[in-house]
Short mmCIF file of C-alpha atoms in Angstrom, two decimals:
data_model
loop_
_atom_site.label_atom_id
_atom_site.label_comp_id
_atom_site.label_asym_id
_atom_site.label_seq_id
_atom_site.Cartn_x
_atom_site.Cartn_y
_atom_site.Cartn_z
CA MET A 1 -35.37 15.54 34.91
CA ILE A 2 -33.14 18.53 34.68
CA ASP A 3 -34.33 22.03 34.10
CA LEU A 4 -34.75 22.70 30.41
CA GLY A 5 -35.10 26.44 30.71
CA PRO A 6 -37.64 28.66 29.03
CA HIS A 7 -37.80 26.63 25.84
CA ALA A 8 -38.57 23.29 27.45
CA LEU A 9 -41.62 22.75 25.28
CA PHE A 10 -39.61 22.94 22.07
CA ILE A 11 -36.97 20.55 23.37
CA GLN A 12 -39.60 18.09 24.52
CA LEU A 13 -41.41 18.34 21.22
CA ALA A 14 -38.20 17.75 19.28
CA TRP A 15 -37.30 14.68 21.31
CA ALA A 16 -40.86 13.45 21.08
CA ALA A 17 -40.68 13.80 17.30
CA ALA A 18 -37.41 11.89 17.29
CA GLY A 19 -38.93 9.13 19.41
CA LEU A 20 -42.00 9.01 17.24
CA VAL A 21 -40.00 8.76 14.01
CA THR A 22 -37.66 6.12 15.43
CA LEU A 23 -40.41 4.02 16.94
CA GLY A 24 -42.47 4.46 13.80
CA LEU A 25 -39.65 3.16 11.63
CA ILE A 26 -39.02 0.22 13.97
CA ALA A 27 -42.73 -0.59 14.10
CA TRP A 28 -43.01 -0.34 10.31
CA VAL A 29 -40.12 -2.73 9.83
CA MET A 30 -41.38 -5.23 12.40
CA ILE A 31 -45.03 -5.22 11.33
CA ASP A 32 -44.01 -5.55 7.71
CA TYR A 33 -41.74 -8.47 8.61
CA ARG A 34 -44.53 -10.27 10.45
CA SER A 35 -47.00 -9.79 7.65
CA GLN A 36 -44.56 -10.95 4.96
CA ARG A 37 -43.65 -14.01 7.04
CA ARG A 38 -47.32 -14.82 7.52
CA GLN A 39 -48.10 -14.50 3.83
CA LEU A 40 -45.06 -16.58 2.92
CA ALA A 41 -46.07 -19.30 5.38
CA ALA A 42 -49.59 -19.36 4.01
CA LEU A 43 -48.34 -19.65 0.45
CA GLU A 44 -45.88 -22.39 1.37
CA GLN A 45 -48.61 -24.29 3.14
CA ALA A 46 -50.84 -24.03 0.10
CA ALA A 47 -48.01 -25.22 -2.13
CA ASN A 48 -47.25 -28.13 0.20
CA ALA A 49 -50.87 -29.16 0.39
CA ARG A 50 -51.09 -29.25 -3.36
CA ARG A 51 -47.96 -31.28 -3.92
CA ARG A 52 -48.17 -33.52 -0.87
CA PRO A 53 -47.97 -36.79 -2.84
CA ALA A 54 -44.83 -35.65 -4.67
CA ALA A 55 -42.18 -33.69 -2.77
CA PRO A 56 -42.98 -32.25 0.65
CA THR A 57 -40.04 -29.80 0.59
CA PRO A 58 -40.89 -26.44 -0.91
CA ALA A 59 -38.13 -26.61 -3.51
CA VAL A 60 -39.81 -23.86 -5.41
CA LEU A 61 -38.79 -21.42 -2.71
CA GLU A 62 -35.10 -21.62 -3.42
CA GLY A 63 -35.31 -20.45 -6.96
CA ALA A 64 -38.19 -18.11 -6.46
CA GLY A 65 -36.51 -15.37 -4.50
CA VAL A 66 -35.34 -12.29 -6.27
CA PRO A 67 -35.72 -12.65 -10.00
CA MET B 1 -17.44 -10.88 3.67
CA ALA B 2 -17.43 -9.84 0.05
CA LEU B 3 -20.40 -8.03 -1.37
CA ILE B 4 -20.81 -10.68 -4.02
CA ASP B 5 -21.42 -13.35 -1.38
CA LEU B 6 -24.52 -11.47 -0.34
CA ALA B 7 -25.90 -11.56 -3.85
CA ASN B 8 -27.64 -14.77 -2.97
CA PRO B 9 -30.81 -13.69 -1.15
CA THR B 10 -30.83 -16.74 1.09
CA ARG B 11 -27.30 -15.99 2.19
CA PHE B 12 -28.23 -12.37 2.71
CA LEU B 13 -31.13 -13.41 4.91
CA ALA B 14 -28.75 -15.45 7.04
CA PHE B 15 -26.39 -12.48 7.26
CA ALA B 16 -29.25 -10.17 8.15
CA ARG B 17 -30.47 -12.54 10.84
CA ALA B 18 -27.07 -12.27 12.49
CA ALA B 19 -26.38 -8.60 11.82
CA ILE B 20 -29.70 -6.96 12.66
CA PRO B 21 -29.63 -7.83 16.39
CA ILE B 22 -25.99 -6.73 16.66
CA ALA B 23 -26.68 -3.38 15.01
CA GLY B 24 -29.88 -2.97 17.00
CA VAL B 25 -28.24 -3.61 20.34
CA LEU B 26 -25.34 -1.36 19.40
CA ALA B 27 -27.78 1.39 18.41
CA ALA B 28 -29.82 1.03 21.60
CA GLY B 29 -26.73 1.11 23.78
CA LEU B 30 -25.10 4.06 22.07
CA LEU B 31 -28.31 6.05 21.89
CA ALA B 32 -29.00 5.39 25.57
CA VAL B 33 -25.52 6.62 26.51
CA GLY B 34 -25.92 9.55 24.14
CA ILE B 35 -29.27 10.56 25.60
CA TYR B 36 -27.88 10.29 29.12
CA LEU B 37 -24.91 12.47 28.21
CA ALA B 38 -27.07 14.91 26.30
CA PHE B 39 -29.45 15.54 29.16
CA PHE B 40 -27.45 15.00 32.33
CA VAL B 41 -23.80 15.62 31.53
CA ALA B 42 -23.51 18.02 28.62
CA PRO B 43 -23.66 21.65 29.67
CA GLU B 44 -25.98 24.24 28.25
CA ASP B 45 -24.58 26.29 25.44
CA TYR B 46 -23.79 29.81 26.58
CA GLN B 47 -25.68 31.24 23.59
CA GLN B 48 -28.38 28.71 22.93
CA GLY B 49 -29.12 27.60 26.46
CA ALA B 50 -30.92 24.29 26.82
CA THR B 51 -32.10 24.29 23.20
CA VAL B 52 -28.68 22.93 22.29
CA ARG B 53 -30.16 19.59 23.36
CA ILE B 54 -32.30 19.61 20.25
CA LEU B 55 -29.15 19.52 18.16
CA TYR B 56 -28.29 16.09 19.54
CA ILE B 57 -31.14 14.82 17.36
CA HIS B 58 -30.97 17.39 14.64
CA VAL B 59 -27.36 16.88 13.60
CA PRO B 60 -27.45 13.04 13.51
CA SER B 61 -30.68 13.05 11.52
CA ALA B 62 -29.22 15.56 9.06
CA TRP B 63 -26.17 13.34 8.71
CA LEU B 64 -28.31 10.26 8.13
CA GLY B 65 -30.59 12.05 5.71
CA MET B 66 -27.58 12.73 3.51
CA ALA B 67 -25.76 9.45 4.16
CA CYS B 68 -28.87 7.57 3.14
CA TYR B 69 -28.82 9.27 -0.23
CA VAL B 70 -25.21 8.19 -0.64
CA VAL B 71 -26.26 4.62 0.14
CA MET B 72 -29.01 4.92 -2.44
CA THR B 73 -26.61 6.33 -5.03
CA LEU B 74 -24.19 3.45 -4.52
CA SER B 75 -27.08 1.00 -4.73
CA ALA B 76 -28.29 2.70 -7.91
CA LEU B 77 -24.82 2.20 -9.40
CA GLY B 78 -25.05 -1.39 -8.23
CA THR B 79 -28.34 -1.78 -10.07
CA LEU B 80 -27.32 -0.19 -13.34
CA VAL B 81 -23.62 -0.96 -13.61
CA TRP B 82 -22.96 -4.17 -11.71
CA LYS B 83 -26.50 -5.54 -11.85
CA HIS B 84 -26.15 -6.72 -8.28
CA PRO B 85 -29.41 -8.50 -7.48
CA LEU B 86 -29.75 -6.94 -4.06
CA ALA B 87 -28.92 -3.39 -5.13
CA ASP B 88 -32.44 -2.39 -6.00
CA VAL B 89 -33.68 -4.04 -2.81
CA SER B 90 -31.27 -1.80 -0.95
CA GLN B 91 -32.42 1.26 -2.90
CA LYS B 92 -36.05 0.64 -2.18
CA ALA B 93 -35.45 -0.09 1.50
CA ALA B 94 -33.36 3.04 1.98
CA ALA B 95 -35.75 5.60 0.51
CA PRO B 96 -38.40 5.70 3.28
CA ILE B 97 -35.74 5.65 6.00
CA GLY B 98 -33.88 8.52 4.40
CA ALA B 99 -37.10 10.46 3.99
CA ALA B 100 -38.00 9.88 7.65
CA PHE B 101 -34.63 11.13 8.88
CA THR B 102 -34.70 14.13 6.56
CA LEU B 103 -38.18 14.99 7.82
CA LEU B 104 -36.97 14.60 11.40
CA CYS B 105 -34.07 16.90 10.60
CA LEU B 106 -36.44 19.55 9.26
CA VAL B 107 -38.88 19.22 12.18
CA THR B 108 -36.20 19.44 14.85
CA GLY B 109 -34.58 22.28 12.94
CA ALA B 110 -37.87 24.16 12.96
CA LEU B 111 -38.34 23.50 16.67
CA TRP B 112 -34.83 24.74 17.31
CA GLY B 113 -35.32 27.74 15.07
CA ARG B 114 -38.49 28.96 16.75
CA PRO B 115 -36.84 29.87 20.09
CA MET B 116 -33.48 30.73 18.54
CA TRP B 117 -34.40 32.64 15.40
CA GLY B 118 -37.95 33.53 16.35
CA THR B 119 -39.44 31.65 13.43
CA TYR B 120 -40.07 28.04 12.52
CA TRP B 121 -38.80 28.43 9.02
CA VAL B 122 -36.38 30.69 7.23
CA TRP B 123 -35.41 30.26 3.61
CA ASP B 124 -31.88 29.64 4.71
CA ALA B 125 -29.66 27.81 2.25
CA ARG B 126 -29.27 24.71 4.36
CA LEU B 127 -32.93 24.43 5.24
CA THR B 128 -33.97 24.96 1.66
CA SER B 129 -31.65 22.36 0.22
CA THR B 130 -32.73 19.88 2.90
CA LEU B 131 -36.32 20.53 1.88
CA VAL B 132 -35.41 19.85 -1.74
CA LEU B 133 -33.72 16.63 -0.63
CA LEU B 134 -36.94 15.60 1.09
CA LEU B 135 -38.85 16.34 -2.11
CA ILE B 136 -36.50 14.10 -4.08
CA TYR B 137 -36.92 11.31 -1.52
CA LEU B 138 -40.69 11.57 -1.66
CA GLY B 139 -40.63 11.58 -5.45
CA LEU B 140 -38.53 8.40 -5.41
CA ILE B 141 -40.92 6.74 -2.98
CA ALA B 142 -43.82 7.71 -5.24
CA LEU B 143 -41.92 6.23 -8.18
CA TRP B 144 -41.42 2.96 -6.31
CA ARG B 145 -45.08 2.78 -5.48
CA THR B 146 -46.21 3.49 -9.03
CA VAL B 147 -44.39 0.72 -10.87
CA GLU B 148 -45.48 -2.75 -9.95
CA ASP B 149 -42.62 -4.84 -11.33
CA PRO B 150 -39.72 -4.46 -8.88
CA GLY B 151 -37.03 -4.89 -11.51
CA ARG B 152 -38.34 -2.13 -13.74
CA ALA B 153 -39.06 0.13 -10.81
CA GLY B 154 -35.53 -0.46 -9.55
CA ARG B 155 -33.90 0.55 -12.82
CA ALA B 156 -36.10 3.62 -13.22
CA ALA B 157 -35.46 4.68 -9.64
CA ALA B 158 -31.73 4.08 -10.14
CA VAL B 159 -31.65 6.47 -13.11
CA LEU B 160 -33.53 9.11 -11.16
CA THR B 161 -31.34 8.60 -8.08
CA LEU B 162 -28.19 9.07 -10.12
CA VAL B 163 -29.54 12.17 -11.87
CA GLY B 164 -30.42 13.45 -8.41
CA ALA B 165 -26.93 12.64 -7.15
CA VAL B 166 -25.42 14.71 -9.94
CA ASN B 167 -27.92 17.46 -9.30
CA ILE B 168 -27.84 17.69 -5.52
CA PRO B 169 -24.44 19.44 -5.37
CA ILE B 170 -25.66 21.83 -8.09
CA ILE B 171 -28.87 22.46 -6.17
CA LYS B 172 -26.85 23.02 -3.00
CA PHE B 173 -24.56 25.46 -4.80
CA SER B 174 -27.38 27.37 -6.45
CA VAL B 175 -29.42 27.58 -3.27
CA ASP B 176 -26.35 28.91 -1.45
CA TRP B 177 -25.91 31.48 -4.19
CA TRP B 178 -29.59 32.39 -4.15
CA ASN B 179 -29.53 32.66 -0.38
CA THR B 180 -26.60 35.04 -0.17
CA LEU B 181 -28.45 37.12 -2.73
CA HIS B 182 -31.57 37.40 -0.64
CA GLN B 183 -30.51 37.09 2.96
CA PRO B 184 -27.21 38.62 3.86
CA THR B 185 -26.15 36.91 7.08
CA SER B 186 -29.33 37.28 9.07
CA VAL B 187 -28.95 33.83 10.48
CA ILE B 188 -26.76 32.70 13.33
CA ARG B 189 -24.87 29.68 12.14
CA LEU B 190 -24.39 27.05 14.73
CA GLY B 191 -21.03 25.54 15.44
CA GLY B 192 -18.20 27.13 13.64
CA PRO B 193 -14.76 25.87 14.35
CA THR B 194 -15.13 25.53 18.09
CA ILE B 195 -17.60 23.11 19.54
CA HIS B 196 -16.53 22.24 23.04
CA SER B 197 -15.79 18.58 23.59
CA SER B 198 -18.44 18.35 26.32
CA ILE B 199 -21.00 18.96 23.59
CA LEU B 200 -19.14 17.25 20.78
CA THR B 201 -18.75 13.90 22.55
CA PRO B 202 -22.47 13.27 23.10
CA LEU B 203 -23.11 14.51 19.58
CA LEU B 204 -20.68 11.99 18.13
CA ILE B 205 -22.08 9.18 20.26
CA MET B 206 -25.60 10.04 19.15
CA ALA B 207 -24.46 10.17 15.53
CA ILE B 208 -22.77 6.77 15.70
CA GLY B 209 -25.77 5.33 17.51
CA ALA B 210 -28.12 6.73 14.90
CA THR B 211 -25.94 5.26 12.17
CA ALA B 212 -26.17 1.86 13.83
CA LEU B 213 -29.92 2.34 14.02
CA PHE B 214 -29.93 3.12 10.33
CA VAL B 215 -27.96 -0.04 9.55
CA ALA B 216 -30.39 -2.15 11.56
CA LEU B 217 -33.42 -0.51 9.95
CA HIS B 218 -31.98 -0.74 6.47
CA LEU B 219 -31.07 -4.42 6.79
CA SER B 220 -34.52 -5.17 8.22
CA ALA B 221 -36.27 -3.26 5.46
CA MET B 222 -34.14 -5.11 2.89
CA ARG B 223 -35.10 -8.41 4.48
CA ASN B 224 -38.76 -7.43 4.33
CA GLU B 225 -38.39 -6.47 0.70
CA ILE B 226 -36.80 -9.83 -0.18
CA LEU B 227 -39.64 -11.63 1.56
CA ARG B 228 -42.15 -9.40 -0.22
CA ARG B 229 -40.67 -10.38 -3.56
CA ARG B 230 -40.79 -14.05 -2.64
CA VAL B 231 -44.44 -13.66 -1.76
CA ARG B 232 -45.01 -11.91 -5.08
CA THR B 233 -43.21 -14.62 -7.06
CA LEU B 234 -45.11 -17.38 -5.25
CA ARG B 235 -48.40 -15.60 -5.90
CA ILE B 236 -47.61 -15.29 -9.59
CA LEU B 237 -46.59 -18.97 -9.73
CA ALA B 238 -49.76 -19.98 -7.95
CA ALA B 239 -51.84 -17.86 -10.28
CA GLN B 240 -50.12 -19.37 -13.30
CA ARG B 241 -50.71 -22.85 -11.97
CA GLY B 242 -54.32 -21.98 -11.36
CA ALA B 243 -54.62 -20.68 -14.90
CA THR B 244 -53.13 -23.79 -16.51
CA ALA B 245 -54.88 -26.30 -14.26
CA MET C 1 -26.84 12.05 -38.95
CA THR C 2 -29.55 11.93 -41.61
CA ALA C 3 -31.46 9.57 -39.34
CA LEU C 4 -31.39 12.13 -36.56
CA ILE C 5 -32.46 14.93 -38.89
CA ALA C 6 -35.28 12.74 -40.15
CA LEU C 7 -36.30 12.11 -36.55
CA VAL C 8 -36.29 15.82 -35.73
CA VAL C 9 -38.35 16.57 -38.84
CA ARG C 10 -40.79 13.78 -38.03
CA ASP C 11 -41.29 15.00 -34.47
CA LEU C 12 -41.74 18.56 -35.65
CA ARG C 13 -44.35 17.47 -38.17
CA LEU C 14 -46.14 15.49 -35.50
CA ALA C 15 -46.04 18.43 -33.14
CA VAL C 16 -47.50 20.76 -35.74
CA ARG C 17 -50.11 18.42 -37.10
CA VAL C 18 -51.31 16.45 -34.08
CA GLY C 19 -52.86 18.33 -31.25
CA GLY C 20 -51.05 21.56 -32.01
CA GLY C 21 -48.39 21.10 -29.29
CA ALA C 22 -46.82 24.53 -29.67
CA PHE C 23 -50.12 26.33 -29.67
CA VAL C 24 -51.38 24.62 -26.53
CA GLY C 25 -48.07 25.25 -24.75
CA VAL C 26 -48.23 28.96 -25.50
CA LEU C 27 -51.88 29.02 -24.50
CA PHE C 28 -51.01 27.44 -21.17
CA PHE C 29 -48.23 29.98 -20.70
CA LEU C 30 -50.70 32.79 -21.42
CA ALA C 31 -53.22 31.29 -19.00
CA VAL C 32 -50.66 31.14 -16.19
CA VAL C 33 -49.62 34.74 -16.76
CA VAL C 34 -53.24 35.91 -16.93
CA VAL C 35 -54.21 34.06 -13.76
CA MET C 36 -51.28 35.48 -11.77
CA PRO C 37 -52.58 39.09 -11.40
CA PHE C 38 -55.87 37.72 -10.09
CA ALA C 39 -53.92 36.01 -7.33
CA ILE C 40 -51.64 38.87 -6.36
CA GLY C 41 -53.64 41.91 -7.43
CA PRO C 42 -53.38 44.25 -10.43
CA ASP C 43 -50.69 46.45 -8.92
CA LEU C 44 -48.50 47.29 -11.92
CA ASN C 45 -45.44 48.16 -9.85
CA LEU C 46 -45.57 44.85 -8.04
CA LEU C 47 -46.16 43.03 -11.31
CA ARG C 48 -43.18 44.76 -12.86
CA ARG C 49 -41.01 43.68 -9.98
CA ILE C 50 -42.03 40.04 -10.02
CA GLY C 51 -42.81 39.87 -13.73
CA PRO C 52 -39.67 37.89 -14.66
CA ALA C 53 -40.49 35.36 -11.95
CA ILE C 54 -44.04 34.94 -13.26
CA LEU C 55 -42.80 34.45 -16.80
CA TRP C 56 -40.22 31.93 -15.67
CA ILE C 57 -42.71 29.94 -13.60
CA GLY C 58 -45.09 29.93 -16.53
CA ALA C 59 -42.40 28.72 -18.90
CA LEU C 60 -41.24 26.08 -16.41
CA LEU C 61 -44.72 24.63 -15.98
CA ALA C 62 -45.55 24.87 -19.66
CA SER C 63 -42.42 23.05 -20.77
CA LEU C 64 -42.63 20.38 -18.06
CA LEU C 65 -46.30 19.59 -18.53
CA ALA C 66 -45.91 19.39 -22.29
CA LEU C 67 -43.12 16.85 -21.98
CA ASP C 68 -44.54 13.85 -20.24
CA ARG C 69 -45.93 12.05 -23.28
CA LEU C 70 -42.84 12.56 -25.42
CA PHE C 71 -41.60 8.98 -25.33
CA ALA C 72 -44.76 7.34 -24.05
CA GLN C 73 -46.68 7.94 -27.25
CA ASP C 74 -43.78 6.58 -29.29
CA GLN C 75 -43.89 3.51 -27.10
CA GLU C 76 -47.59 3.05 -27.64
CA ASP C 77 -47.42 3.12 -31.42
CA GLY C 78 -44.27 1.01 -31.52
CA THR C 79 -41.91 3.67 -32.81
CA LEU C 80 -39.76 3.36 -29.73
CA ASP C 81 -39.01 -0.30 -30.44
CA LEU C 82 -37.88 0.62 -33.93
CA LEU C 83 -35.68 3.39 -32.56
CA LEU C 84 -34.17 0.92 -30.08
CA THR C 85 -33.25 -1.56 -32.80
CA ALA C 86 -31.78 1.14 -35.02
CA ARG C 87 -28.04 1.64 -35.21
CA THR C 88 -28.26 5.21 -33.95
CA PRO C 89 -27.40 5.37 -30.24
CA LEU C 90 -30.44 5.82 -28.06
CA GLU C 91 -28.83 8.80 -26.33
CA LEU C 92 -28.63 10.68 -29.62
CA VAL C 93 -32.18 9.69 -30.45
CA ALA C 94 -33.26 11.13 -27.12
CA ALA C 95 -31.28 14.29 -27.81
CA ALA C 96 -32.87 14.65 -31.25
CA LYS C 97 -36.34 14.22 -29.80
CA GLY C 98 -35.51 16.74 -27.11
CA LEU C 99 -34.32 19.21 -29.72
CA ALA C 100 -37.48 18.76 -31.78
CA HIS C 101 -39.58 19.18 -28.69
CA TRP C 102 -37.76 22.34 -27.75
CA ILE C 103 -38.25 23.80 -31.22
CA ALA C 104 -41.92 22.86 -31.13
CA THR C 105 -42.77 24.02 -27.61
CA GLY C 106 -39.81 25.79 -25.99
CA LEU C 107 -39.10 28.26 -28.76
CA PRO C 108 -42.73 29.43 -29.06
CA LEU C 109 -42.66 30.15 -25.33
CA VAL C 110 -39.58 32.32 -25.81
CA LEU C 111 -41.26 34.10 -28.71
CA ALA C 112 -44.46 34.63 -26.73
CA ALA C 113 -42.61 36.00 -23.71
CA PRO C 114 -42.16 39.59 -25.05
CA VAL C 115 -45.88 39.93 -25.71
CA LEU C 116 -46.77 38.57 -22.30
CA SER C 117 -44.24 40.79 -20.56
CA LEU C 118 -46.17 43.81 -21.87
CA LEU C 119 -49.09 42.57 -19.78
CA LEU C 120 -46.79 42.59 -16.77
CA ASN C 121 -45.60 46.12 -17.43
CA LEU C 122 -41.95 45.19 -17.92
CA GLU C 123 -39.39 47.69 -19.21
CA PRO C 124 -37.84 47.05 -22.63
CA LEU C 125 -34.51 46.17 -21.02
CA ALA C 126 -36.17 43.71 -18.68
CA ILE C 127 -38.07 42.18 -21.58
CA GLY C 128 -34.81 41.66 -23.39
CA ALA C 129 -33.24 40.06 -20.33
CA VAL C 130 -36.19 37.74 -19.73
CA VAL C 131 -36.30 36.65 -23.35
CA LEU C 132 -32.57 36.06 -23.41
CA THR C 133 -32.60 34.02 -20.20
CA LEU C 134 -35.60 32.04 -21.42
CA LEU C 135 -33.86 31.38 -24.71
CA VAL C 136 -30.89 29.96 -22.85
CA GLY C 137 -32.85 28.37 -20.02
CA THR C 138 -35.73 26.59 -21.76
CA PRO C 139 -33.40 24.06 -23.47
CA ALA C 140 -32.14 23.18 -20.00
CA LEU C 141 -35.71 22.68 -18.80
CA THR C 142 -36.52 20.55 -21.83
CA PHE C 143 -33.46 18.36 -21.47
CA ILE C 144 -33.88 17.86 -17.73
CA GLY C 145 -37.52 17.13 -18.41
CA LEU C 146 -36.40 14.58 -20.98
CA VAL C 147 -35.42 12.33 -18.07
CA GLY C 148 -38.94 12.55 -16.71
CA ALA C 149 -40.41 11.87 -20.13
CA ALA C 150 -38.23 8.77 -20.41
CA LEU C 151 -39.28 7.63 -16.94
CA ALA C 152 -42.90 7.93 -18.06
CA VAL C 153 -42.20 4.95 -20.33
CA THR C 154 -41.69 2.85 -17.22
CA LEU C 155 -44.37 4.55 -15.19
CA ARG C 156 -47.00 4.15 -17.92
CA ARG C 157 -48.45 7.43 -16.78
CA GLY C 158 -47.13 10.92 -16.77
CA GLY C 159 -48.60 14.17 -15.67
CA LEU C 160 -48.23 15.03 -12.03
CA LEU C 161 -45.79 12.32 -11.02
CA VAL C 162 -43.28 13.20 -13.73
CA ALA C 163 -43.60 16.87 -12.82
CA VAL C 164 -43.04 16.05 -9.14
CA LEU C 165 -39.94 14.04 -9.98
CA ILE C 166 -38.45 16.70 -12.22
CA LEU C 167 -39.36 19.95 -10.50
CA PRO C 168 -36.76 19.63 -7.70
CA LEU C 169 -34.09 19.03 -10.32
CA SER C 170 -35.03 22.19 -12.19
CA ILE C 171 -34.54 24.46 -9.17
CA PRO C 172 -31.02 25.56 -10.16
CA ILE C 173 -32.21 26.59 -13.63
CA LEU C 174 -35.03 28.59 -12.10
CA ILE C 175 -32.74 30.27 -9.58
CA PHE C 176 -30.18 31.43 -12.11
CA GLY C 177 -32.71 32.28 -14.79
CA ILE C 178 -34.65 34.55 -12.48
CA SER C 179 -31.51 35.98 -10.89
CA ALA C 180 -30.16 37.00 -14.26
CA SER C 181 -33.43 38.59 -15.34
CA ASN C 182 -33.81 40.37 -12.02
CA ALA C 183 -30.27 41.62 -12.26
CA ALA C 184 -31.19 43.30 -15.52
CA VAL C 185 -34.39 44.74 -14.02
CA THR C 186 -32.99 46.15 -10.80
CA GLY C 187 -29.53 46.80 -12.14
CA GLY C 188 -27.85 46.35 -8.77
CA LEU C 189 -26.20 43.04 -9.51
CA PRO C 190 -24.10 41.94 -12.43
CA PHE C 191 -26.06 40.21 -15.17
CA GLY C 192 -23.10 38.22 -16.41
CA ALA C 193 -22.44 35.92 -13.46
CA PRO C 194 -25.87 34.28 -13.15
CA PHE C 195 -26.31 34.32 -16.90
CA THR C 196 -23.09 32.42 -17.59
CA ILE C 197 -23.95 29.92 -14.87
CA LEU C 198 -27.34 29.50 -16.53
CA CYS C 199 -25.54 28.82 -19.82
CA ALA C 200 -23.36 26.28 -18.04
CA LEU C 201 -26.40 24.55 -16.55
CA SER C 202 -27.98 24.49 -19.96
CA LEU C 203 -24.93 22.91 -21.56
CA GLY C 204 -24.62 20.45 -18.70
CA SER C 205 -28.21 19.32 -19.00
CA LEU C 206 -27.75 18.99 -22.74
CA VAL C 207 -25.28 16.22 -21.91
CA LEU C 208 -26.82 14.72 -18.80
CA GLY C 209 -30.42 14.73 -20.01
CA PRO C 210 -30.09 12.52 -23.10
CA ILE C 211 -27.73 10.06 -21.35
CA ALA C 212 -30.08 9.64 -18.40
CA ALA C 213 -33.11 9.51 -20.70
CA GLY C 214 -31.47 6.77 -22.76
CA ALA C 215 -30.71 4.79 -19.62
CA ALA C 216 -34.27 5.27 -18.38
CA ILE C 217 -35.79 4.09 -21.65
CA ARG C 218 -33.59 1.00 -21.71
CA ALA C 219 -34.51 0.33 -18.10
CA GLY C 220 -38.17 0.63 -18.88
CA LEU C 221 -38.19 -1.63 -21.91
CA ASP C 222 -36.04 -4.50 -20.64
#
């Protein structure tokens, strides 16, 4: 690492904050994605189990996106 | 690809699946190059010394903090005027990202200001209007969290976003005016007309990289929001079925 | 036009008869001004210097906190649905309600300001300036706050959240209102420049507020 001069602490803190915010945003997005996927899968499974004799494809999903 | 093609959430999800990795890789590459240049190639500023390296984060996050509000304003128009079905998804996804970058801008600004100005905070015009911008972001996030129905929340947030968009230039102007009244030029402004290219190049690369990061984050957050709404709709359907059965 | 006048009269009657809106607003204003010296000390010179600011903050909080139920209570008793189906444009309805609200709560604040400024040891000239700026500025606060009141229809709750949403937007009004009053107190700066900008802000919010409030109500009731 190069010499950061007398204010090294501030520079390190600033970059640490930047890393923290970036990683935090990425983690938020990824964790949220996982949890939504999991919930969606669980709901689909429940729907499939209920309608197994009729249609196995979750047709309800197509129309049920954004209202 | 026309914007209208993305109105179909399923098609948007396919687009996002392709675009998010591209934007992410682009962001990672550009930011890596930018960080390398910022620390190992770019010289120290003759006035600011090594603290100039803080500005490689500060300036891009300031840019994104504002650009994100522009994205939200366009999405708000999309919600209210064109009734684009993904516009309020875009609004909702953008607000936390914009708030995060604005906060980062303020934090890095404070950390730059402490060694340079001798204080973490001055009521400088730019700092103050950025703080107001953060307040507006946080208010919008609170609004999103308060209203349960996404459609209603989207329209309400769109109205507030547009009122904010009209107001932000006025706030900026009045804070400038207020600031010159109270603090006649006690603050060293960075930049000016001459930023040497050895500093400007890494800055630009960082800014473009951060923008790519924003695109990736925004698309991912939009994808999450679409999935969240599907989950919500399925839950409501299941509850209705349970009620009738 | 008669419909709008009828609406203004109705709202005024409601404000006078139910809950005493004007009285409570002025009382709140008084409470803020009375509490302030306890926070910063009873130094009359200091109070004279920051008196306009105290009065403006008090008026800002009083007019914002009084606003949040403006449309929500009409929604609860069904009046809002009637107003929506009427032929009068919703924007004008919002403007009429804002006007009535200003007469019922904003104007009493302006009238109370001279009495309260005596408590803060203000000079007669400064009192005049503060009252004049409040007279011009409180409509702006009311009409910007109108947006928040309309959002409360969607939010189904008001109070702090509406205040948090609206306070950042009222910063310009505060800046120019206080600048103009301070200019009259200290005399160093011209009074005209900030005062005319304050007038401009007021006129601007007179247009923007009702339009945005109308859009927010429609958004909330869809």
